[in-house]
Structures are given as structure tokens and as C-alpha cells.
Short mmCIF file of C-alpha atoms in Angstrom, two decimals:
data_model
loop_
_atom_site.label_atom_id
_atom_site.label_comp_id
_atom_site.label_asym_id
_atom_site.label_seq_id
_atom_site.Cartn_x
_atom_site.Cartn_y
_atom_site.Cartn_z
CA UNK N 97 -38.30 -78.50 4.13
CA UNK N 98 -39.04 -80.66 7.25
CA UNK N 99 -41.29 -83.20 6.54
CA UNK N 100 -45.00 -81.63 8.53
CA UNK N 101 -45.50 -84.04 11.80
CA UNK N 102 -49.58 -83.32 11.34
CA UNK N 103 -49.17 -85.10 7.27
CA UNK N 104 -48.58 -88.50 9.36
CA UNK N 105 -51.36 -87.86 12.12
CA UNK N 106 -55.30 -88.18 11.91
CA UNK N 107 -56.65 -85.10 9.71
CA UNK N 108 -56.31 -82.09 12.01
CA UNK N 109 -57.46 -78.28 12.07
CA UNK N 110 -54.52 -77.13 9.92
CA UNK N 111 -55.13 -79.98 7.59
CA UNK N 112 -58.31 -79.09 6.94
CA UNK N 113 -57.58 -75.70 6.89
CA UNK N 114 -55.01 -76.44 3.45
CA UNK N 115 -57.20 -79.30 1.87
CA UNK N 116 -58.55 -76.67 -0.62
CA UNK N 117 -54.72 -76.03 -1.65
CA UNK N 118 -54.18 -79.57 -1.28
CA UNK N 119 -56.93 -80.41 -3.82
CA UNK N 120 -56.14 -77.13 -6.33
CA UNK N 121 -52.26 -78.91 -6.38
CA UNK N 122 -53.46 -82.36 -6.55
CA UNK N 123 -56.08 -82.07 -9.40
CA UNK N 124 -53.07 -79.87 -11.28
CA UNK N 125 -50.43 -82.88 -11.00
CA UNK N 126 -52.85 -85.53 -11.97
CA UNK N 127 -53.77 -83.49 -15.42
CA UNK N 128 -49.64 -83.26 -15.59
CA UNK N 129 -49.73 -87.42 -15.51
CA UNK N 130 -52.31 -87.87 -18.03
CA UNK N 131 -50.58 -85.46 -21.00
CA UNK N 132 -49.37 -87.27 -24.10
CA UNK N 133 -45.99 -88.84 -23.57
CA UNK N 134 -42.95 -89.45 -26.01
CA UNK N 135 -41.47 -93.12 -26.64
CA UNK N 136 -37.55 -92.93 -27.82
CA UNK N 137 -37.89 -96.71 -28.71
CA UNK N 138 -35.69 -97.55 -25.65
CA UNK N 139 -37.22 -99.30 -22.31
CA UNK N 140 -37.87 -96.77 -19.71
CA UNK N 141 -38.06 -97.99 -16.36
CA UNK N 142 -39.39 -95.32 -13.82
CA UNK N 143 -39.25 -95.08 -9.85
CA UNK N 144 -40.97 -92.93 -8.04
CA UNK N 145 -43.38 -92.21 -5.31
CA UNK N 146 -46.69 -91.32 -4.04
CA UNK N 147 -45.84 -88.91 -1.45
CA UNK N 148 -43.33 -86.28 -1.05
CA UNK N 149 -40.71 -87.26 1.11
CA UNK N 150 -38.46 -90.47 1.59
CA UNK N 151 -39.73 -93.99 1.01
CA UNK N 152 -36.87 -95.56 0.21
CA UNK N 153 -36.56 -94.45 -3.16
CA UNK N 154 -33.04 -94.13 -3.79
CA UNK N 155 -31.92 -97.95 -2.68
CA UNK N 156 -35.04 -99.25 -5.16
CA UNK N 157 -33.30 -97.18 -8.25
CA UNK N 158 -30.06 -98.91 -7.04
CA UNK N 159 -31.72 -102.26 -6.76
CA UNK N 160 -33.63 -102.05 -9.84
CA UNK N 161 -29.84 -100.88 -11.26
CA UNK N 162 -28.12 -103.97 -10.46
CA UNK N 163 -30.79 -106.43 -11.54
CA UNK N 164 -30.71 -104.66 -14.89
CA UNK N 165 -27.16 -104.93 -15.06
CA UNK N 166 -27.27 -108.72 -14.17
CA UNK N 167 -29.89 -108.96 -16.54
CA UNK N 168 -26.82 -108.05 -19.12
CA UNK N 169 -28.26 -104.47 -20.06
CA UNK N 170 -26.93 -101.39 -19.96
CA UNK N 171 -28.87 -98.74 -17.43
CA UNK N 172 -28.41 -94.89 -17.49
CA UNK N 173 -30.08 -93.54 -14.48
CA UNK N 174 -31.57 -90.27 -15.19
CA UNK N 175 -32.46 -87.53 -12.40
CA UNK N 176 -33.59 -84.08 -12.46
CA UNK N 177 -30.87 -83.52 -10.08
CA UNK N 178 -32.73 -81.80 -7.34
CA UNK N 179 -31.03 -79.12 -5.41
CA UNK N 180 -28.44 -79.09 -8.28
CA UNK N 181 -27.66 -76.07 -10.32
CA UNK N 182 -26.50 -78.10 -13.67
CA UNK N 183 -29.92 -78.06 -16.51
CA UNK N 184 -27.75 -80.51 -18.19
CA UNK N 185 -28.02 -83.32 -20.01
CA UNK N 186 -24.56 -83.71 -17.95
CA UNK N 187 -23.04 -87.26 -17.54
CA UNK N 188 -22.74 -87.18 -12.94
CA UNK N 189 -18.22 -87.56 -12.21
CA UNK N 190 -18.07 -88.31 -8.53
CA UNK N 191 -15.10 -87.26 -8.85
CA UNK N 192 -16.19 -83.63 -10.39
CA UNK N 193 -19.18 -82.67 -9.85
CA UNK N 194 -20.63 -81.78 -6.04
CA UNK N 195 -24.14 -82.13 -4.71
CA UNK N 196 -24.28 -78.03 -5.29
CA UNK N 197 -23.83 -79.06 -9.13
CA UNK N 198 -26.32 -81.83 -9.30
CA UNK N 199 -28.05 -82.83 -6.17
CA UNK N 200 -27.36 -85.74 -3.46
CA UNK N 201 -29.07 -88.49 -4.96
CA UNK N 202 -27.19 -88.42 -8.47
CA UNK N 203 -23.99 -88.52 -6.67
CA UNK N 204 -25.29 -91.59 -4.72
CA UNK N 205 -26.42 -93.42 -8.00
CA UNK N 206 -23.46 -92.93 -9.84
CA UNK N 207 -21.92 -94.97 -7.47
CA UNK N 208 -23.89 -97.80 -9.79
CA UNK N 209 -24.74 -96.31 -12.82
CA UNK N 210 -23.74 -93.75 -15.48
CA UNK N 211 -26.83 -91.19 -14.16
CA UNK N 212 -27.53 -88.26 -15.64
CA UNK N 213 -28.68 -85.15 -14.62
CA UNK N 214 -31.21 -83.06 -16.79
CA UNK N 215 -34.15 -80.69 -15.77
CA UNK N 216 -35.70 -81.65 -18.91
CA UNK N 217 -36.23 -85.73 -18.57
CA UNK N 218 -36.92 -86.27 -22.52
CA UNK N 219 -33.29 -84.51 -23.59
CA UNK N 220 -31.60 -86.22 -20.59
CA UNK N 221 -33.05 -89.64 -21.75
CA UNK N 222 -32.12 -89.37 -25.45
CA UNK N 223 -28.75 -87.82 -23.97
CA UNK N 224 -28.62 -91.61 -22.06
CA UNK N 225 -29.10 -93.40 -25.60
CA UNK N 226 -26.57 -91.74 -27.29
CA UNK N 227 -24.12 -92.99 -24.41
CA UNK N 228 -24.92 -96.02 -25.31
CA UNK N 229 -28.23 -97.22 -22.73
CA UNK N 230 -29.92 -99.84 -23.51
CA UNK N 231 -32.32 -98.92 -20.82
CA UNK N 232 -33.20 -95.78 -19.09
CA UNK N 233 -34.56 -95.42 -15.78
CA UNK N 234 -36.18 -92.68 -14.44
CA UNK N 235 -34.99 -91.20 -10.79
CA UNK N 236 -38.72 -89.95 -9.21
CA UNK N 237 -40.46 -89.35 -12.61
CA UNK N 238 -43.65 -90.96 -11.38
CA UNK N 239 -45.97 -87.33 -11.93
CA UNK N 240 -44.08 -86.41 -15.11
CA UNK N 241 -45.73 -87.64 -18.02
CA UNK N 242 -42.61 -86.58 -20.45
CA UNK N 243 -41.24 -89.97 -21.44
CA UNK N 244 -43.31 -92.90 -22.30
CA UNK N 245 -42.57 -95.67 -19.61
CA UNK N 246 -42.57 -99.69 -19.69
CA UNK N 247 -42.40 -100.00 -16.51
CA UNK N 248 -43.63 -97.69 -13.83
CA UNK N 249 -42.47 -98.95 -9.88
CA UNK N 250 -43.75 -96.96 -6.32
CA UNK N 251 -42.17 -96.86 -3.72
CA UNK N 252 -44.30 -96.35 -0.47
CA UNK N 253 -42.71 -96.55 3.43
CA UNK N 254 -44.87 -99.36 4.93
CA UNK N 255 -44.82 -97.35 8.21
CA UNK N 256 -46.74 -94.39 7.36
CA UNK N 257 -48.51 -95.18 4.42
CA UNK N 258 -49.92 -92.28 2.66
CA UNK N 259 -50.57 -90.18 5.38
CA UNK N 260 -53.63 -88.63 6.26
CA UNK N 261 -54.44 -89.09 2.13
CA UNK N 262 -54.77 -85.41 1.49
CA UNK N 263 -52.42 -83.62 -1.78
CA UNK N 264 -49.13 -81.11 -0.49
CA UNK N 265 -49.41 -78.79 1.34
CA UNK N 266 -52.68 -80.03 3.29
CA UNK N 267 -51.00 -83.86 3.42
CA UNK N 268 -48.03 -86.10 2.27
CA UNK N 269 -49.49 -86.95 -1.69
CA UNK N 270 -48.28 -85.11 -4.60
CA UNK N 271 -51.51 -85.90 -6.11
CA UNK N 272 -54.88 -88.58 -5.07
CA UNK N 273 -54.09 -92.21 -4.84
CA UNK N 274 -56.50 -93.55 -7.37
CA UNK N 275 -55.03 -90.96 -9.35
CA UNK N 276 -51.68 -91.74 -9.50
CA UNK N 277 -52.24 -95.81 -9.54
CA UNK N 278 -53.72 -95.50 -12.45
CA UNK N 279 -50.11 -94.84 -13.87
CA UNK N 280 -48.56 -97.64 -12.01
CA UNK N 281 -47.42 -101.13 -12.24
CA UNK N 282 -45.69 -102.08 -9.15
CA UNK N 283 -46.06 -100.80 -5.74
CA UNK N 284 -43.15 -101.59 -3.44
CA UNK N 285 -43.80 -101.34 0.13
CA UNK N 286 -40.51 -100.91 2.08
CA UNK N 287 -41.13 -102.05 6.17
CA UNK N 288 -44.37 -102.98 8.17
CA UNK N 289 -47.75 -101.38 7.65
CA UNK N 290 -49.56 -100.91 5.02
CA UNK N 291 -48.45 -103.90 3.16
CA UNK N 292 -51.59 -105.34 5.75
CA UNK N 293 -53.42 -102.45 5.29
CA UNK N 294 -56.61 -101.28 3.27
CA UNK N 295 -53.75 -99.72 1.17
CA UNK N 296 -53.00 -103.30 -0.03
CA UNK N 297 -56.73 -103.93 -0.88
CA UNK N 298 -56.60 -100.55 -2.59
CA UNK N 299 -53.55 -101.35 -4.73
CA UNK N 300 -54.62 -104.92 -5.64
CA UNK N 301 -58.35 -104.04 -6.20
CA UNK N 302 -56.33 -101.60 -9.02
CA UNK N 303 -54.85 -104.82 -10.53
CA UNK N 304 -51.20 -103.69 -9.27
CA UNK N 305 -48.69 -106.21 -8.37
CA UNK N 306 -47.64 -105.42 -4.69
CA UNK N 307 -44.22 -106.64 -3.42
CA UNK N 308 -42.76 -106.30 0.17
CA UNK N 309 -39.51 -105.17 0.77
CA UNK N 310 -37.09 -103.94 3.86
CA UNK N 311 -33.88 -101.65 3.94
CA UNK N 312 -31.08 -103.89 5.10
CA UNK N 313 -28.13 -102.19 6.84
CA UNK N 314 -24.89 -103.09 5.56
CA UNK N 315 -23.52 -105.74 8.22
CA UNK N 316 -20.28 -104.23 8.44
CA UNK N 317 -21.27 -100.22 9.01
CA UNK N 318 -23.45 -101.98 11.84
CA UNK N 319 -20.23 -104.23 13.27
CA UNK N 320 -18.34 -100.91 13.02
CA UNK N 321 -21.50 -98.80 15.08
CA UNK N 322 -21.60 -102.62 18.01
CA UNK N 323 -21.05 -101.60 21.33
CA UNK N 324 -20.78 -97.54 20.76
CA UNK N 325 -22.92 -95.03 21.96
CA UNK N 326 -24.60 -92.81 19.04
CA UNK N 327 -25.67 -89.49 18.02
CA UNK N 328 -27.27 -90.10 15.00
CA UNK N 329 -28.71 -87.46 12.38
CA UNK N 330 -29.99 -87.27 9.12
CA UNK N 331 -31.24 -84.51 6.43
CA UNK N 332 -33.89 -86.77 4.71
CA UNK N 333 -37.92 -87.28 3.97
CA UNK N 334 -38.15 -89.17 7.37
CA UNK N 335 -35.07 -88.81 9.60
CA UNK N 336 -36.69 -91.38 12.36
CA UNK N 337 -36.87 -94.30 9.81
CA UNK N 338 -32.86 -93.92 9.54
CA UNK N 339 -33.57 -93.49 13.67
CA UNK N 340 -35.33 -96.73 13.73
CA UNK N 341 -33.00 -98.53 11.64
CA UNK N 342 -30.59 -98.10 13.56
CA UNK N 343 -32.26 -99.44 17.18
CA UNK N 344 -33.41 -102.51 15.01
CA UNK N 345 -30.11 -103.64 14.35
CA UNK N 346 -29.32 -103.28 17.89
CA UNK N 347 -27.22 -100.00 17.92
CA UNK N 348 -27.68 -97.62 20.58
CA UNK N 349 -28.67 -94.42 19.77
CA UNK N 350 -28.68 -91.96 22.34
CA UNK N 351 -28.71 -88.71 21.08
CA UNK N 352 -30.65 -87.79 17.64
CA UNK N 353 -30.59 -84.88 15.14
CA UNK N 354 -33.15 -83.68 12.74
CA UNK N 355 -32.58 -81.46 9.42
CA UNK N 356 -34.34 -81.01 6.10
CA UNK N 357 -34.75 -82.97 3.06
CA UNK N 358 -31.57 -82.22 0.96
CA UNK N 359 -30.30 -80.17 3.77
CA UNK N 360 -26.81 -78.54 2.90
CA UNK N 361 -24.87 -78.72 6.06
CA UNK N 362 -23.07 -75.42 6.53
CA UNK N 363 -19.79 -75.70 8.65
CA UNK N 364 -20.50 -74.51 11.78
CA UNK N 365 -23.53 -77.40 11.62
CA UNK N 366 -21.05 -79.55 11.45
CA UNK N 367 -19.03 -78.30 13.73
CA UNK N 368 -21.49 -77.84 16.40
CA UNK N 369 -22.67 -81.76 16.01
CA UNK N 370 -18.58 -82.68 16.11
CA UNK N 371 -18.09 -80.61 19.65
CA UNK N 372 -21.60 -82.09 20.97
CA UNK N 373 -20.77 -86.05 20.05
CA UNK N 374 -17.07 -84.93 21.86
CA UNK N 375 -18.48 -83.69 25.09
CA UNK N 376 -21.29 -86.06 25.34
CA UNK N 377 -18.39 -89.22 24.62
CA UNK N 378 -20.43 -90.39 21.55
CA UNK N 379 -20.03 -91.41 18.23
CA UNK N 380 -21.23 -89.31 15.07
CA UNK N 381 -23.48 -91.19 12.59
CA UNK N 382 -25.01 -90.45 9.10
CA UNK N 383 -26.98 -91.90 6.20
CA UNK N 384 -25.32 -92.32 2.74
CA UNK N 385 -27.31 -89.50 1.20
CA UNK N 386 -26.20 -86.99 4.23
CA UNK N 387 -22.50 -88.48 3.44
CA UNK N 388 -22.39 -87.15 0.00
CA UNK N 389 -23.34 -84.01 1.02
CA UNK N 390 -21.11 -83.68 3.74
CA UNK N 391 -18.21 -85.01 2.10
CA UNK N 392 -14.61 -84.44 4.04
CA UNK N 393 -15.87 -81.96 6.02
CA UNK N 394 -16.74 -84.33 8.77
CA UNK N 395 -14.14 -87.26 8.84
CA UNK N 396 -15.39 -88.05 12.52
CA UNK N 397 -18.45 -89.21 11.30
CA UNK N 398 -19.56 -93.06 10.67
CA UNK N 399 -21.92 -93.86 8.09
CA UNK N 400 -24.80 -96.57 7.74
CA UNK N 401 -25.48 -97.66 4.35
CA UNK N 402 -28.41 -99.67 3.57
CA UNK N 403 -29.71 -101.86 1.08
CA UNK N 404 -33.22 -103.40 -0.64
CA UNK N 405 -34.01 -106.73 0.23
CA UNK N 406 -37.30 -108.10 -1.87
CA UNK N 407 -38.49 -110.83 -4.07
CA UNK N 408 -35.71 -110.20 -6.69
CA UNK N 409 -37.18 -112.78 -8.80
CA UNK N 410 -40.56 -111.56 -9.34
CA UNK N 411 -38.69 -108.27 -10.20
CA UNK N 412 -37.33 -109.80 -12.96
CA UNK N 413 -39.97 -111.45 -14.06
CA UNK N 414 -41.95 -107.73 -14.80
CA UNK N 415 -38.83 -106.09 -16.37
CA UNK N 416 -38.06 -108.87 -18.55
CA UNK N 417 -42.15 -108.95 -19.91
CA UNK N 418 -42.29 -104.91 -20.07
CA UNK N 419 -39.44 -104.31 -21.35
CA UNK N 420 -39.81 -107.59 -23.67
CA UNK N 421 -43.44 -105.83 -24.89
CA UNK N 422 -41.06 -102.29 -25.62
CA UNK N 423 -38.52 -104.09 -28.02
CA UNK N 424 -41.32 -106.45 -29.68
CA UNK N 425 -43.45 -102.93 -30.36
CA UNK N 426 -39.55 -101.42 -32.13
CA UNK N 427 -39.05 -104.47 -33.96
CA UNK N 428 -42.52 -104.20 -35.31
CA UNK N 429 -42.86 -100.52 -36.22
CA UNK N 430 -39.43 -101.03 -38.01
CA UNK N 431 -41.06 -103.75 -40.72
CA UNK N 432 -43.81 -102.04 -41.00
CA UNK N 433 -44.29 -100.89 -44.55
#
């Protein structure tokens, strides 16, 4: 669905008027987090979110990816594959598999990592460690208490924060703040806001490392967009961050278009959006998630890919000493008599 306008706006009426939902869904998720877990003896790395909706999730997996891999590990991404149709444990092919099979995002990671999709995060995690992972980490497994995890990192979009604070459907949380921090160990704010906020208070008062971070567009999709007029759309949690991305590195969008989360573009979408950029003498441009769900079906279209840019060196300071902590606890439970 559309992310709600009212989630992002001072408590309303209709918010209000779902809050009792809000709380029934919220108090159910946060006795989800706290059931007993399952440790495979392998690091697991998680990244997920407080809200529902995008926060820049997907470039922190990627991130968090690479640093691993620099790091000399071996990372299998795992995902539940959302919007997919595959249970799996299945091993993502770009070149096989479509978002119908597994979802956008896997098809996106795999770009970096083996990922994996499985409904079922424990089987698609020892699934990962037969492969050969050294490390898994977890694609949005923040509310499922399944696996064990060394490290748990959140992702929050500086510019909106949490919301109004109320639990889906009444607000943006999946379940209360304090809640949920209480499983976390890094919050990574992506853009301005609440880094300055009373969220920051809230976070550090918890004892939870905050780190700032911004999505950087690649310099040559924005060389390729210079001095061309724009009619820019996007299927994701927040469509006008992708907007906003785009007038901040100077691009000018004139026209924009709004769809769904995981929206599956049906052809005469597409078509429509290829006549409309025609008439209008503009230029067609996507994000990387809309991309791989689009495909070849619109070869018109430009697309912006962006990456995060954060304090990669305090990054690697907390997955060396988590997942350092993980392997001591191994060694030690294997000589133990």
C-alpha cells in the first residue's frame, strides 16, 4: 500500500480513531521480539527498521555487505523475499529468478551478495551456512525473534522520524519505540531530523550507539539526469525522499509519479508514463528498486542509484567486537567438557 500521509502529520481524528488497533498490533509484535531465539553458532548481523515503510534500508544491507566483505568474510544476505512467491531456502540468480519469484529487494542485493530467499529465516540461515557463510545477515528481521543476532542495526529516515509514534494501522511503527530499542544496537539515521531530535536523546538515554548517515546518488546517473527535464516516479515506502534526492543534486524534476510499496508495474502503467514523458518533452526516471521490477519493459527510462555514506569506521569497530563476542562464545562451548 501507499504509505498514509496522516502517519507523518500531528495525531489526527483517524489516528485516534485506529490507536486501539494500533496498540492490539503493537503489543502483539513486541511479545513476537521477546520469544526465545535460536543461535546456529554463526554471526548474524540484522537490519531492519522501526517503521513500516522505506528508511533506507536496502543501501544499509548493501553497505553493511561490502564492509563485511572487506572485512575478509563471507556474507549471505537472507530475505523473506517479500512479494515473492518462492518459500525457499532458494539461492536469488539475477539471471533466473524475477521479482514475481522472490521480491525486489533480493534481486537488488544479489547484486552484492549470495542472498537468499526463505519465508522461514532459521532454515534460510542454516541454508546460508551450508553455502559456505561465514556471516549471515538478516534483510528487515528486526521484529522476528527467530535467529539469535550479534548485531542488531535500525535504520530510521532522519526526515520523518517515527511519525506520529503510534503502532500500524493508527501510525508508521510496527511496534512502540522503547519496545523495539530494547532489541537494538545501532540506530542509523539516514538525512536531517531526528538525528537533533528528542529521538536522539531517546536512543542514547537507551545506551544505543547512534550514527548519521546520507544516501549519496551515484555521480554519474546524476551527470547522465544534468541539464534534462524530469518526470520522476517511484513505487517505494516514501516516493518524495527519491523526489527530494533528486532536486538536491540539482536535477530538475518537473513532473512526479506516485505508486505503492513493491508496486508491480503492469504494462499499460508503463506505457502511459512512456507517452506522458513523450508529449510533455521529458525524461523518464526511476529508483534501483523500481528498475528491477520493471526490467526491459521500459528501456526509455533512466535510473538513479544511490549509495550510504556514514562513519564506516565506527561500523567496523561494532561488527568486529559483536561478532568477535559470537566466535569467542563457539570456541568456548566447543572445549567445554
Amino acid at each position: 500500500m501507499k504509505t498514509p500521509a496522516f502517519w507523518y502529520q500531528p495525531a489526527g481524528c483517524l489516528s485516534w480513531l485506529l490507536w486501539p488497533v494500533g496498540w492490539l498490533y503493537g503489543l502483539v509484535t513486541s511479545w513476537r521480539m521477546g520469544r526465545p531465539s535460536i543461535s546456529l553458532g554463526i554471526p548474524v548481523v540484522c537490519v531492519g527498521n522501526f517503521t513500516a515503510g522505506g528508511a533506507g534500508k536496502t543501501p544499509t544491507t548493501i553497505a553493511i555487505v561490502r564492509l563485511l566483505q572487506e572485512m575478509g568474510e563471507k556474507p549471505f544476505v537472507v530475505s523473506r523475499g517479500y512479494g515473492g512467491q518462492i518459500a525457499g531456502p532458494t539461492l536469488v540468480d539475477p539471471a533466473v529468478h524475477r521479482t514475481g519469484d522472490c521480491g525486489d529487494e533480493p534481486l537488488l542485493l544479489a547484486r552484492h551478495a549470495p542472498t537468499v530467499v526463505a519465508k522461514d529465516k532459521v532454515s534460510g540461515a542454516r541454508f546460508a551456512l551450508a553455502a559456505g557463510a561465514t556471516v549471515v545477515v538478516l534483510d528487515d528481521g528486526l521484529q522476528n525473534a527467530a535467529l539469535k543476532k550479534d548485531l542488531t542495526i535500525c535504520v530510521m529516515d532522519g526526515a520523518v522520524g517515527i511519525g506520529n509514534g503510534f503502532c500500524v494501522p493508527a501510525g508508521p511503527l510496527r511496534a512502540p519505540l522503547l519496545n523495539q530499542l530494547g532489541y537494538v544496537d545501532v540506530v542509523i539515521v539516514t538525512g536531517d531530523g531526528a538525528v537533533d531530535g528528542w529521538i536522539s536523546a531517546v536512543v542514547e538515554s537507551q545506551g544505543k550507539a547512534l550514527i548519521a548517515a546520507r544516501l549519496v546518488p551515484d555521480e554519474t546517473d546524476v551527470m547522465a539526469l544534468a541539464g534534462k527535464q524530469l518526470l520522476a516516479f517511484a513505487g517505494i515506502g516514501r516516493p518524495e525522499k527519491f523526489f527530494a534526492t533528486l532536486r538536491n543534486a540539482g536535477l530538475e524534476v518537473v513532473e512526479t509519479r506516485t505508486f505503492a510499496d513493491h508496486h508491480v508495474f503492469r504494462a499499460s502503467e508503463l506505457e502511459r508514463l512512456a507517452s506522458q514523458a513523450t508529449a510533455s518533452g521529458l525524461t523518464l526516471v526511476t529508483t534501483q528498486k523500481d528498475a528491477v521490477r520493471i526490467g526491459s519493459h521500459l528501456p526509455e527510462c533512466a535510473v538513479l542509484a544511490v549509495s550510504l555514506e556514514t562513519d564506516r569506521a565506527m561500523i567496523k569497530e561494532l561488527l568486529q567486537k559483536h561478532m568477535g563476542e559470537n566466535r569467542v562464545q563457539l570456541k568456548t562451548s566447543h572445549l567445554a567438557p
